[in-house]
Amino acid sequence: MLARSGSAAALQNKELWDLASDEWKKFLEKYPKDPRADAAQHYLGTCYMKSKKFDEALAAFNAVLKDYPTFKKIEDTYLNLGITQFSAARDGKVF
């Protein structure tokens, strides 16, 4: 499991957003109870946001807020949620 999250993080650090989001998603599907699932869900949202997949990003960030309310970087999740909402509205999406 460390290899998969490490792979996702490495791809994200290289700004390969689509590949990284695929790896984060696989990690969450395979290890939904992992102690790092909260961070994986957050980073999944971040990758979607960076690749302008705003609907998916919103779903991922909302999942962090709903499923992991004590996530240590919850402020970052709220910030990214707001950025995603703003970016989507700027692109003409209405929520």
Coordinates of C-alpha atoms in Angstrom, one line a residue:
M1 CA 0.0 0.0 0.0
L2 CA 2.9 2.4 0.6
A3 CA 4.1 1.8 -2.9
R4 CA 0.7 2.9 -4.4
S5 CA 0.4 6.1 -2.3
G6 CA 4.1 6.8 -3.0
S7 CA 3.5 6.4 -6.7
A8 CA 0.5 8.7 -6.6
A9 CA 2.5 11.3 -4.7
A10 CA 5.4 11.1 -7.1
L11 CA 3.1 11.6 -10.1
Q12 CA 1.4 14.5 -8.3
N13 CA 4.8 16.1 -7.5
K14 CA 5.6 15.8 -11.2
E15 CA 2.3 17.6 -12.0
L16 CA 1.0 14.5 -13.9
W17 CA -2.5 15.2 -12.5
D18 CA -4.5 12.6 -14.5
L19 CA -2.0 9.8 -13.7
A20 CA -1.8 10.8 -10.1
S21 CA -5.6 11.0 -9.7
D22 CA -5.8 7.5 -11.2
E23 CA -3.3 6.2 -8.6
W24 CA -5.1 8.1 -5.7
K25 CA -8.4 6.6 -6.7
K26 CA -6.9 3.1 -6.9
F27 CA -5.4 3.6 -3.5
L28 CA -8.7 4.6 -2.0
E29 CA -10.5 1.7 -3.6
K30 CA -8.0 -0.8 -2.4
Y31 CA -7.4 0.6 1.1
P32 CA -10.5 2.6 2.1
K33 CA -9.7 2.2 5.9
D34 CA -6.0 3.1 5.6
P35 CA -4.9 5.9 8.1
R36 CA -3.9 8.0 5.1
A37 CA -7.2 7.7 3.3
D38 CA -8.1 11.2 4.4
A39 CA -5.0 12.7 2.8
A40 CA -5.5 10.5 -0.3
Q41 CA -9.0 11.8 -0.8
H42 CA -7.8 15.4 -0.4
Y43 CA -5.0 14.9 -2.9
L44 CA -7.4 13.2 -5.3
G45 CA -9.4 16.4 -5.2
T46 CA -6.3 18.5 -5.7
C47 CA -5.3 16.5 -8.8
Y48 CA -8.8 16.8 -10.2
M49 CA -8.8 20.5 -9.5
K50 CA -5.4 21.0 -11.2
S51 CA -6.7 19.1 -14.2
K52 CA -9.8 21.3 -14.3
K53 CA -12.1 18.3 -13.6
F54 CA -14.2 20.5 -11.3
D55 CA -17.2 18.2 -10.7
E56 CA -14.8 15.4 -9.6
A57 CA -12.8 17.8 -7.5
L58 CA -15.9 19.1 -5.7
A59 CA -17.0 15.5 -5.0
A60 CA -13.6 14.6 -3.7
F61 CA -13.3 17.6 -1.4
N62 CA -16.8 17.2 -0.1
A63 CA -16.0 13.6 0.7
V64 CA -13.1 14.7 2.8
L65 CA -15.4 17.1 4.7
K66 CA -18.1 14.4 5.2
D67 CA -16.0 11.4 5.8
Y68 CA -12.9 12.8 7.5
P69 CA -14.0 15.9 9.6
T70 CA -10.8 15.6 11.7
F71 CA -8.4 15.6 8.8
K72 CA -5.3 17.5 9.9
K73 CA -5.3 19.6 6.7
I74 CA -9.1 20.3 6.7
E75 CA -8.4 24.0 6.2
D76 CA -6.6 23.2 2.9
T77 CA -9.6 21.2 1.9
Y78 CA -11.9 24.1 2.5
L79 CA -9.6 26.4 0.6
N80 CA -9.3 24.1 -2.4
L81 CA -13.1 23.6 -2.4
G82 CA -13.5 27.3 -2.6
I83 CA -10.9 27.6 -5.4
T84 CA -12.6 24.9 -7.3
Q85 CA -16.1 26.5 -6.9
F86 CA -14.6 29.8 -8.1
S87 CA -12.8 28.2 -11.0
A88 CA -15.8 26.3 -12.1
A89 CA -18.1 29.4 -11.9
R90 CA -15.5 31.3 -13.9
D91 CA -15.7 28.6 -16.6
G92 CA -19.5 28.9 -16.6
K93 CA -20.5 26.0 -14.4
V94 CA -23.4 26.6 -12.0
F95 CA -23.8 24.6 -8.8

